[in-house]
Every structure is written in C-alpha cells, then in structure tokens.
mmCIF file of C-alpha atoms in Angstrom:
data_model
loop_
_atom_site.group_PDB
_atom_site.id
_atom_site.type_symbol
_atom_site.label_atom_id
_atom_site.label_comp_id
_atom_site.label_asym_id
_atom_site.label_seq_id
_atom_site.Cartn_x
_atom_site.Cartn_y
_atom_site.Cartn_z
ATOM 1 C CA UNK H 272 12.201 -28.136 2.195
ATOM 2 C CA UNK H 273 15.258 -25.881 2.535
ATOM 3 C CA UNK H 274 12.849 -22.573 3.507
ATOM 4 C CA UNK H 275 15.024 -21.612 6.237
ATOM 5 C CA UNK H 276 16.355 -18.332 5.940
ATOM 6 C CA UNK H 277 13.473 -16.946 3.827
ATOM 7 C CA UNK H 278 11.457 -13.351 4.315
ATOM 8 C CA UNK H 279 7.631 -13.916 5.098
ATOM 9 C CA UNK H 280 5.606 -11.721 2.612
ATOM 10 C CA UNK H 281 5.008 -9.472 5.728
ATOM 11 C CA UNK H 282 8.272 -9.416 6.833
ATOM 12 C CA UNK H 283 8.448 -5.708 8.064
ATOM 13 C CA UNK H 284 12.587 -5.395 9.128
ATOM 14 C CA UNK H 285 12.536 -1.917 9.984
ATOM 15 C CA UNK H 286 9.744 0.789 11.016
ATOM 16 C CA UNK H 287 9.513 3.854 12.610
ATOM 17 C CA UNK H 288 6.809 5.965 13.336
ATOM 18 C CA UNK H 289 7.020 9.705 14.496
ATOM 19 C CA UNK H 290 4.320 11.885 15.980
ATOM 20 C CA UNK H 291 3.813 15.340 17.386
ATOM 21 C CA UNK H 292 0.712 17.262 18.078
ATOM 22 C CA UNK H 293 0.069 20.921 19.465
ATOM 23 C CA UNK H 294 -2.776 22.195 20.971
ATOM 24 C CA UNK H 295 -3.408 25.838 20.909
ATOM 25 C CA UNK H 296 -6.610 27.837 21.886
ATOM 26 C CA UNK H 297 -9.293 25.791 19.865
ATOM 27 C CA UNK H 298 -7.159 24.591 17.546
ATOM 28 C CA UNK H 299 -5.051 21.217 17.204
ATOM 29 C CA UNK H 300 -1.998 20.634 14.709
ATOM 30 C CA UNK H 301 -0.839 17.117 14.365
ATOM 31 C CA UNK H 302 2.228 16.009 12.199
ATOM 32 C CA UNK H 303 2.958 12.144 11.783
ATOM 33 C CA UNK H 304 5.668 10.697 9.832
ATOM 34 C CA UNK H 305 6.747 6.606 8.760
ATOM 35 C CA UNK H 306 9.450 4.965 7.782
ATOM 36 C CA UNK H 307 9.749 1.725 7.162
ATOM 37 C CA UNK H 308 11.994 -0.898 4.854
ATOM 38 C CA UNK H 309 10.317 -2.373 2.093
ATOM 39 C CA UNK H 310 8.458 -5.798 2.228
ATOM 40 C CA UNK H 311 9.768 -8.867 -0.087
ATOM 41 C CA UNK H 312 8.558 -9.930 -2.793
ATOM 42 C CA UNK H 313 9.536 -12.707 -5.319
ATOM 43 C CA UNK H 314 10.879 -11.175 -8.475
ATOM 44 C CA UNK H 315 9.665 -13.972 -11.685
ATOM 45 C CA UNK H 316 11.827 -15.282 -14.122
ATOM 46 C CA UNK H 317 10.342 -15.990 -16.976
ATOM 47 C CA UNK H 318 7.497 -17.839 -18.738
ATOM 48 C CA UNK H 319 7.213 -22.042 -19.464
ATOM 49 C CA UNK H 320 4.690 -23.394 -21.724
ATOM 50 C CA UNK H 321 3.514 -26.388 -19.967
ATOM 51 C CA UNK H 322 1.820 -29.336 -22.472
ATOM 52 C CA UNK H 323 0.980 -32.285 -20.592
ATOM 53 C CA UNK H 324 0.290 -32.635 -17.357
ATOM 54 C CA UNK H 325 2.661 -33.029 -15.095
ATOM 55 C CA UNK H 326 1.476 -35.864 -13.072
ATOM 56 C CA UNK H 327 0.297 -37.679 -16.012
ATOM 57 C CA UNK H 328 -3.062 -38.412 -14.687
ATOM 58 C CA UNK H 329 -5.575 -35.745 -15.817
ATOM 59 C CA UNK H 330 -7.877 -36.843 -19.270
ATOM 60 C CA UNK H 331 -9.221 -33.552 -19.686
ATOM 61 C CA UNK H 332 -5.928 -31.529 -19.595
ATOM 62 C CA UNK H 333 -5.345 -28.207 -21.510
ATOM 63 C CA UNK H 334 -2.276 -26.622 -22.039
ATOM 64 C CA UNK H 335 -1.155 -23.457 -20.562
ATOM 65 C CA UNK H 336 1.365 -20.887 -19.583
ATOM 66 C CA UNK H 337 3.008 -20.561 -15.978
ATOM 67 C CA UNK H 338 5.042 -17.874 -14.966
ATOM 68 C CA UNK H 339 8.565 -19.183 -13.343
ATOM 69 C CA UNK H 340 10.005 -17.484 -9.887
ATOM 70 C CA UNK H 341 13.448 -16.728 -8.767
ATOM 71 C CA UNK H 342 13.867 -17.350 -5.216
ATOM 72 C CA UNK H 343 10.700 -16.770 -2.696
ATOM 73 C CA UNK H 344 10.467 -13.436 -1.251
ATOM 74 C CA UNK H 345 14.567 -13.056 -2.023
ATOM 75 C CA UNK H 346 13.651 -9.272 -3.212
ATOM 76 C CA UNK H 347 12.273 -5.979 -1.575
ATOM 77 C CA UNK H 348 10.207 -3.136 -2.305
ATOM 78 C CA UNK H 349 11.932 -0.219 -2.097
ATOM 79 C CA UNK H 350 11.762 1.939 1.386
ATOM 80 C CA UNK H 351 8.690 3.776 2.470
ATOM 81 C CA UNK H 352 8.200 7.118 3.713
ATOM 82 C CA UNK H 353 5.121 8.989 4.213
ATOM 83 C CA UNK H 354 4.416 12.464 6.121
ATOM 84 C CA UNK H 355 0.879 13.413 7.284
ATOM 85 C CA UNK H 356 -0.395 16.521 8.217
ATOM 86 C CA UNK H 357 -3.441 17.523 10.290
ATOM 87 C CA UNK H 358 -5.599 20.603 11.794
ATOM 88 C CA UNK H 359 -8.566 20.555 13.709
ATOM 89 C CA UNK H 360 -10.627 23.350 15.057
ATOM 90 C CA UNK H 361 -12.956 22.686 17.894
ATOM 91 C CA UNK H 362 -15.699 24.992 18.280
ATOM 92 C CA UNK H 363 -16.018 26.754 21.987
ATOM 93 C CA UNK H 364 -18.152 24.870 24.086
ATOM 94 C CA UNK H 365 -22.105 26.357 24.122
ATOM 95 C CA UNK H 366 -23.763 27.123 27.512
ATOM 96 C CA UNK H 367 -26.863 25.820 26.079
ATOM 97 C CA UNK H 368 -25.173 22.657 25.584
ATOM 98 C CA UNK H 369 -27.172 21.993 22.339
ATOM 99 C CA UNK H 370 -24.041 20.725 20.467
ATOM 100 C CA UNK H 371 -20.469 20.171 19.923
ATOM 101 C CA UNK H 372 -18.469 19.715 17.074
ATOM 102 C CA UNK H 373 -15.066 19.986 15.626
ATOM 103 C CA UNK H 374 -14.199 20.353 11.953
ATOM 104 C CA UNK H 375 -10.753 18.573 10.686
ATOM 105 C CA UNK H 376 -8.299 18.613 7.275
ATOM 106 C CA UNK H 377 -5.994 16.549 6.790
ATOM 107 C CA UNK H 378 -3.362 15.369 3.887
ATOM 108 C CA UNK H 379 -1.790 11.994 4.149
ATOM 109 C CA UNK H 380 1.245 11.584 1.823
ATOM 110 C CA UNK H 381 1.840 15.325 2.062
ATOM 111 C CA UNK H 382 5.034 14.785 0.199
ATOM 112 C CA UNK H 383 3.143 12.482 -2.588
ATOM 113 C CA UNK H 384 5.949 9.958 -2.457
ATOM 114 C CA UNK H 385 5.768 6.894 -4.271
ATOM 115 C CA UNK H 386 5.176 3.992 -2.083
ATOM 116 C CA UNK H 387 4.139 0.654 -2.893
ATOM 117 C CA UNK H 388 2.771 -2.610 -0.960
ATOM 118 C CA UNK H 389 2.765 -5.217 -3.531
ATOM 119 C CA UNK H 390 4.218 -6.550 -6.797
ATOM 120 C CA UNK H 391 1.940 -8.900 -9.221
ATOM 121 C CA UNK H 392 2.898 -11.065 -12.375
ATOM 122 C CA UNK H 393 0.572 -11.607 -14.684
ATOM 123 C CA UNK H 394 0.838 -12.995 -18.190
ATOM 124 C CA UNK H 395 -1.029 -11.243 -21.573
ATOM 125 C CA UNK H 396 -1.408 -13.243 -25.002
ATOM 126 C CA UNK H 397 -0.880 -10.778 -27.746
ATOM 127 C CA UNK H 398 -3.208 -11.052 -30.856
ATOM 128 C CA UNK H 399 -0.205 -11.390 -32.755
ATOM 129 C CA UNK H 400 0.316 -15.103 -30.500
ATOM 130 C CA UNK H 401 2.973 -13.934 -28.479
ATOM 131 C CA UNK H 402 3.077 -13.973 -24.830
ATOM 132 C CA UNK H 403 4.112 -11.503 -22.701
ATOM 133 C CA UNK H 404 4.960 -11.499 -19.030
ATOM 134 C CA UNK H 405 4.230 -8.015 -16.998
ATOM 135 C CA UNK H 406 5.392 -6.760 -13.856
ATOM 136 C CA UNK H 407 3.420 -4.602 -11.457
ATOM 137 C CA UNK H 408 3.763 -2.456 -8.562
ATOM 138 C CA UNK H 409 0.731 -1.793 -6.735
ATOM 139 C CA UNK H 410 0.793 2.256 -5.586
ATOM 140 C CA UNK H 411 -0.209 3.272 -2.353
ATOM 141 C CA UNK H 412 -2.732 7.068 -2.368
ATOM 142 C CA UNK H 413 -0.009 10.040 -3.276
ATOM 143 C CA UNK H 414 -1.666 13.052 -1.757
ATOM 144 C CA UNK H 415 -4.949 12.369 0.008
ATOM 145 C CA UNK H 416 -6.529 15.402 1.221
ATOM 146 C CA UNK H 417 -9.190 15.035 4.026
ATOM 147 C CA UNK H 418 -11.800 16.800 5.643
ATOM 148 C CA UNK H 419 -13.709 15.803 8.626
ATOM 149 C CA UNK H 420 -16.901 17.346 10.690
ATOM 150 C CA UNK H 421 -17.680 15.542 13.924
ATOM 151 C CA UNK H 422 -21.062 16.977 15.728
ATOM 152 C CA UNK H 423 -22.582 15.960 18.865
ATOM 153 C CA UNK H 424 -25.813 16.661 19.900
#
C-alpha cells in the first residue's frame, strides 16, 4: 500500500521529562517539567460532494459530503511544554496515633501554555446551502490548580 515511512497517530519522536522534589521539616516541594515534540496529524484538503455510490451497488444511497486528506499523519502538532508545581504539608505524627494526614496544592500548566493532543475536521452546512469545512485543535487544561487532603485513621 505504499505506508512505509508514515508517523503512527501516537508517534511520540521526542520527550523529556524533568523532576525534582525537596523535603524540608514537614513540608515537601515538588517541581516537574515535559517536553515533548508534537504528535502527527493529517492536515485535510478540501471537501468532495459524492452522488452515487461509489461501488455502484447500494439502492438506497444518499448523497453526501466527505472531507479529502493530504497525506496520513504527514503533519505535527506543534511542541509541548508543561511545568507543574507542588507543596505538601504533612502534619507531625500524633502519639495517640488517632490519625494522619497531609494536605497538598498543586498547579499543573503553571505557565498556562497552549498545548494540544488532537486535530478534528468536521464539515457544517450553512443555512444559506453552503458548506464549510472547519479545523480544530483540541486544548489540553491551561492552569489547573489542585488541592488535596489525604487522612488516615
């Protein structure tokens, strides 16, 4: 089929993941960054109004639009970055041993850059009959704030 030499849809080429954490006293700062190269994606071409079938079989056939491709997964996403940030504070041990717990925040994105993970086509009829191909990048979270409470009894 002449597919050699074509990107998967999860073809990751390049990533790099960085982490450091510090404990001091009861507390815990983490700091966590990625890189990685984008993933490919197959850019489309255009539109083609298709009016017969196109094996020439089917009775019941209705006409429709298709959306035509350049060359599979022969584009990328652009690069992604994120940096994550994180502090926990662990509460001192009890000599009653009733509980222990721990209470976390955390932002992922911390830089709110724009990364994406897919790209969609779709096509939209207009209501004045015309037909209109759209592009989409789907967005990753930009700043996600977190906060965590872990308690053990």
């Amino acid at each position: 089929l002449g597919l050699s030499g074509l990107s998967s849809a999860l073809n990751l080429r390049h990533q790099l993941q960085l982490s450091q954490t510090l404990n001091f006293r009861q507390f815990e700062f983490s700091l966590g960054a990625t890189l990685r190269s984008g993933i490919p994606f197959t850019r489309a071409s255009g539109i083609t109004f298709v009016n017969e079938p196109e094996d020439g079989g089917e009775v019941d056939f209705e006409p429709f639009y298709r959306i035509d491709y350049e060359t599979l997964n022969a584009n990328r996403l652009k690069s992604y970055f994120r940096l994550d940030a994180s502090i926990w504070y662990k509460f001192p041990k009890k000599t009653d041993g009733k509980f222990i717990g721990e209470v976390g925040f955390s932002v992922l994105n911390l830089l709110d850059n724009d990364n994406f993970y897919n790209r969609t086509n779709t096509i939209d009829e207009l209501e004045d009959d015309r037909v209109v191909l759209f592009s989409s990048e789907k967005r990753l979270l930009g700043i996600t704030p977190n906060l965590s409470v872990r308690v053990r009894f």
